[in-house]
mmCIF file of C-alpha atoms in Angstrom:
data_model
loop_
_atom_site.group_PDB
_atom_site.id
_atom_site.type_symbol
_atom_site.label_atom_id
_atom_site.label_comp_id
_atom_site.label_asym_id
_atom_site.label_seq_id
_atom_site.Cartn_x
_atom_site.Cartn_y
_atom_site.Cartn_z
ATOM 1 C CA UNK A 1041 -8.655 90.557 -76.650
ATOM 2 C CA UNK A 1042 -8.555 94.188 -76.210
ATOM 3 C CA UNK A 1043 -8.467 95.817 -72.307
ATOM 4 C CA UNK A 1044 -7.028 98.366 -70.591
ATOM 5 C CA UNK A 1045 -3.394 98.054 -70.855
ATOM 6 C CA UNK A 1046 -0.759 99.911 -68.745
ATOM 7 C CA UNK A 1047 2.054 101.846 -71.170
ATOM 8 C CA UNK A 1048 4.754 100.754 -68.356
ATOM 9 C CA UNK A 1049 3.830 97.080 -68.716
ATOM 10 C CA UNK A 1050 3.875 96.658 -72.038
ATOM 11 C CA UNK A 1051 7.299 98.722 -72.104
ATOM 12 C CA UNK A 1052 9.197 96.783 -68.946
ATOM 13 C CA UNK A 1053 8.126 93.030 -71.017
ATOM 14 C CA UNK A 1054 9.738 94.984 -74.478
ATOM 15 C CA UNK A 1055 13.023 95.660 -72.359
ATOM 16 C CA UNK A 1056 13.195 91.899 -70.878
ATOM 17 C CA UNK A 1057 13.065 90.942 -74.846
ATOM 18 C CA UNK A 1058 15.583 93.611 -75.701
ATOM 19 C CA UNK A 1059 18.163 92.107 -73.280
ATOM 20 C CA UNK A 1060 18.392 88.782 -75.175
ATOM 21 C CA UNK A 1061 18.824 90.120 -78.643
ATOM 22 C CA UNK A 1062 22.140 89.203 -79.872
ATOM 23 C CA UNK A 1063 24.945 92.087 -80.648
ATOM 24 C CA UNK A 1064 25.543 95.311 -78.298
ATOM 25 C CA UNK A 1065 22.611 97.626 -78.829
ATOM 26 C CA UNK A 1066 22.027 99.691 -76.027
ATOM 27 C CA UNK A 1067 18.584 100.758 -75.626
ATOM 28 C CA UNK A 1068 17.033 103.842 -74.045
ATOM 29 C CA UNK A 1069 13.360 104.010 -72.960
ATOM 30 C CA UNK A 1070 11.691 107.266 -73.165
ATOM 31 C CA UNK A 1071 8.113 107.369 -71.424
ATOM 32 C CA UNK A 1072 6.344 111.285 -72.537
ATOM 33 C CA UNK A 1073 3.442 110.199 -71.966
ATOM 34 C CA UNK A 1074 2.145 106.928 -69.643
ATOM 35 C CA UNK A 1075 -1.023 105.769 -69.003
ATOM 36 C CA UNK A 1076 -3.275 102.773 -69.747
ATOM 37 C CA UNK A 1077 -4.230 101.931 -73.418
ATOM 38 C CA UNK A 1078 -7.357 99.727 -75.185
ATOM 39 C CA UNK A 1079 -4.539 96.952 -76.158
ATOM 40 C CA UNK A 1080 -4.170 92.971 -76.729
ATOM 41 C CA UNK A 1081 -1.074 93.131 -74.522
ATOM 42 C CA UNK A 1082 0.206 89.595 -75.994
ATOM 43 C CA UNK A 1083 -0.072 90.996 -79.562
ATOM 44 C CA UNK A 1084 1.189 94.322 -78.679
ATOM 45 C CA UNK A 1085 3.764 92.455 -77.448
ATOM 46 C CA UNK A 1086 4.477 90.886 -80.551
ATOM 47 C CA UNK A 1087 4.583 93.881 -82.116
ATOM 48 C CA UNK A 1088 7.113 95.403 -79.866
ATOM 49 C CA UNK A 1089 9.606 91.997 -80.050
ATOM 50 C CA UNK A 1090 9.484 92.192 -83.652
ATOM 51 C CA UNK A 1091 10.397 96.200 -84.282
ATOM 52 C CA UNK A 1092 13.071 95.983 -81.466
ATOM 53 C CA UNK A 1093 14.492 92.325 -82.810
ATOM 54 C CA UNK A 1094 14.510 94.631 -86.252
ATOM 55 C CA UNK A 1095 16.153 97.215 -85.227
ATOM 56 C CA UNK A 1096 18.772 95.127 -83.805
ATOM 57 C CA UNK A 1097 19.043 93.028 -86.625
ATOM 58 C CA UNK A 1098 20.111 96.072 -89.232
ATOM 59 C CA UNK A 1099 21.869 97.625 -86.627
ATOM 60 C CA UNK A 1100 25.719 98.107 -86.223
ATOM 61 C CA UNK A 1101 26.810 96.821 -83.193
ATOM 62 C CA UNK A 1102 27.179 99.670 -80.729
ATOM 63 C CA UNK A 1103 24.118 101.302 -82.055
ATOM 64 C CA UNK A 1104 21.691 102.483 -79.758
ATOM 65 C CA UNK A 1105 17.766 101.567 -79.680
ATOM 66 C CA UNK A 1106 15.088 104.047 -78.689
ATOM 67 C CA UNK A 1107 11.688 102.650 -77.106
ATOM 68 C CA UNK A 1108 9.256 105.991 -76.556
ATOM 69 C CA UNK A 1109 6.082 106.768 -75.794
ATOM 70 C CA UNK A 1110 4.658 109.699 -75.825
ATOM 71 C CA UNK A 1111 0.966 111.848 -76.939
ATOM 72 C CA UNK A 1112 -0.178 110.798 -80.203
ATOM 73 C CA UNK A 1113 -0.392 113.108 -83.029
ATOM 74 C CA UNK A 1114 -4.343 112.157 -82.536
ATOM 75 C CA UNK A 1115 -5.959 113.989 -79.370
ATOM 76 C CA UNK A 1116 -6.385 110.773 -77.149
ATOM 77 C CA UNK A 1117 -4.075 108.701 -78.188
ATOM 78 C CA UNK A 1118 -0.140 107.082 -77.094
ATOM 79 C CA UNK A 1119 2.508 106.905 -79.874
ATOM 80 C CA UNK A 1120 5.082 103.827 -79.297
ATOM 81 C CA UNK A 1121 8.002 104.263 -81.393
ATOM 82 C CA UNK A 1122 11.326 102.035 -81.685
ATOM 83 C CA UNK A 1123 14.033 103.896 -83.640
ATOM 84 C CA UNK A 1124 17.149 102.470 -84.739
ATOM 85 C CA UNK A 1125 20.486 104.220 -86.024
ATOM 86 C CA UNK A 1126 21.559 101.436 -88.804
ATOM 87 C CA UNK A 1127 21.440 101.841 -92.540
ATOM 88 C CA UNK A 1128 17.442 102.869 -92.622
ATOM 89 C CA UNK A 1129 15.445 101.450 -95.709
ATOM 90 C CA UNK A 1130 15.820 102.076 -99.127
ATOM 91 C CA UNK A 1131 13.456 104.679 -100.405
ATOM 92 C CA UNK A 1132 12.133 102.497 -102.981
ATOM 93 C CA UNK A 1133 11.086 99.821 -100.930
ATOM 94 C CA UNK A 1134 8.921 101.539 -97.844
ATOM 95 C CA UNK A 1135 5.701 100.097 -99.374
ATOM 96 C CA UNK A 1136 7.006 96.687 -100.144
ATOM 97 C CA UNK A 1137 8.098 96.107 -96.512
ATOM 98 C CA UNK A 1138 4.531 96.241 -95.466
ATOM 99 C CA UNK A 1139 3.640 93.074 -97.746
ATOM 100 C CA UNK A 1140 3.476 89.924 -96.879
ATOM 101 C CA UNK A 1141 6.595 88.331 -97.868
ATOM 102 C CA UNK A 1142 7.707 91.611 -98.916
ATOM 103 C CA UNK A 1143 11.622 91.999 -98.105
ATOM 104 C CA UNK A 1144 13.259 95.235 -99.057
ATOM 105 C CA UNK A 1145 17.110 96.371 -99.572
ATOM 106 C CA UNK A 1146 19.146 98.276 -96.723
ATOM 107 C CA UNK A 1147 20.463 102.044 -98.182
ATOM 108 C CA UNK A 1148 23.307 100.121 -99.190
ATOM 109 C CA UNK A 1149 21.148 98.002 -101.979
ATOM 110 C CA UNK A 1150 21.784 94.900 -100.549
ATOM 111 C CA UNK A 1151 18.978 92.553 -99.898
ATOM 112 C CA UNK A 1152 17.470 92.218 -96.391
ATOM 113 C CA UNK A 1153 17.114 88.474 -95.777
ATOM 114 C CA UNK A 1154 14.470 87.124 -93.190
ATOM 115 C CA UNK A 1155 10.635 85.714 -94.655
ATOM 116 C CA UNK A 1156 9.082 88.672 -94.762
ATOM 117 C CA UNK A 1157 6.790 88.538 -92.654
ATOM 118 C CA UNK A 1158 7.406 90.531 -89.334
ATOM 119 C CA UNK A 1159 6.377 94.112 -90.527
ATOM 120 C CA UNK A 1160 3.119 92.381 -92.684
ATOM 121 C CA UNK A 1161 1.834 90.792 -89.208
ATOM 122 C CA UNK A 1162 2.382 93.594 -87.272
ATOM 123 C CA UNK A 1163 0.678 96.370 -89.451
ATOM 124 C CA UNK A 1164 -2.120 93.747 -89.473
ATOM 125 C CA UNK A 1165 -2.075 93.020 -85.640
ATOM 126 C CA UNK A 1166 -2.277 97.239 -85.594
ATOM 127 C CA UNK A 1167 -4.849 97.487 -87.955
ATOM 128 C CA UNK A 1168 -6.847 95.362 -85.930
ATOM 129 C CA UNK A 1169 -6.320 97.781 -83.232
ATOM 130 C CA UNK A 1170 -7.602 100.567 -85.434
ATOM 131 C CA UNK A 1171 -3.957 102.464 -86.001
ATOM 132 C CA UNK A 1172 -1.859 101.540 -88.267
ATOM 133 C CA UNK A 1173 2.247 100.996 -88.722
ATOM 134 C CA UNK A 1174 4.448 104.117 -90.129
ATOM 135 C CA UNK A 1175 7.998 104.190 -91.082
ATOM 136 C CA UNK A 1176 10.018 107.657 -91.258
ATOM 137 C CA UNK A 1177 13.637 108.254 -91.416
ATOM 138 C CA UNK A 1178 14.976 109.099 -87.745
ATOM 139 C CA UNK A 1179 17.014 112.683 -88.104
ATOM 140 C CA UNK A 1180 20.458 111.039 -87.769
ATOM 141 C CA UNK A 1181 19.970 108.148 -89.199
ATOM 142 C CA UNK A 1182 18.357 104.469 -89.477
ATOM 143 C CA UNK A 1183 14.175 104.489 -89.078
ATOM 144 C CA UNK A 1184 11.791 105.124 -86.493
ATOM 145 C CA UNK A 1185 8.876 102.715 -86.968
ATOM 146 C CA UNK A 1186 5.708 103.937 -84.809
ATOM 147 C CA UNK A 1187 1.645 103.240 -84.355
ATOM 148 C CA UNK A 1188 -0.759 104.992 -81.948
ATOM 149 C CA UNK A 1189 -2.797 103.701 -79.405
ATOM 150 C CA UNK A 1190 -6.460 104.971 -77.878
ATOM 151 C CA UNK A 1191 -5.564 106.192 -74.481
ATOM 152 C CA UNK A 1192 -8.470 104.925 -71.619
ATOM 153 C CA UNK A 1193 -9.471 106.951 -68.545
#
């Protein structure tokens, strides 16, 4: 159910997560822009486990994990992004992540294993929050996956 959601919250339950993930992944939390957001904090939550367990998943050890927040590209809205430094995704397969069951390669053509279903259920879970999930490239290296959320007074 959506309600007002602090930025912080949902953030300081995302690092508790991020400390069990297995492998050395340091993560840094950027907040640009806090406030309270219309949210389902549980399936925000999910959300958030499943881009950060990602990220550590096609990760080198050592590499470091961003959590941010800061003013959507939309007036009135929070941008959450998790950005990794690992191999990124293969060009050919940014759609086909998105699909249920869809599995892609890493940029080294090798294919990712898991079900296939993480990135499907969490567009869907963002949809339903009337944003949406984007992948880009982060500028030295790996992805940055990110939605937007509608800010509340």
């Amino acid at each position: 159910m959506l309600r007002r959601t602090a930025v912080d919250k949902l953030f300081e339950d995302a690092v508790r997560f991020a400390e069990t993930l297995p492998g050395d992944h340091p993560l840094t939390v950027k907040v640009e822009a806090d406030g309270r957001v219309w949210a389902d904090p549980y399936r925000i939550g999910q959300v958030l486990r499943n881009l950060l367990s990602n990220a550590a998943k096609y990760s080198p050890d050592g590499a470091p994990i961003e959590l941010r927040a800061k003013s959507g590209e939309t007036s009135g809205r929070i941008r959450i992004e998790v950005a990794d430094r690992g191999r990124g995704v293969y060009p050919d397969d940014v759609d086909l992540i998105f699909e249920k069951f869809g599995r892609g390669r890493d940029r080294s053509g090798r294919k990712a294993y898991g079900v296939g279903l993480g990135l499907y259920l969490s567009r869907r879970i963002l949809q339903a929050h009337g944003g949406d999930l984007t992948l880009d490239p982060a500028p030295k290296g790996g992805s940055v996956f990110s939605f937007e959320l509608e800010e509340t007074a």
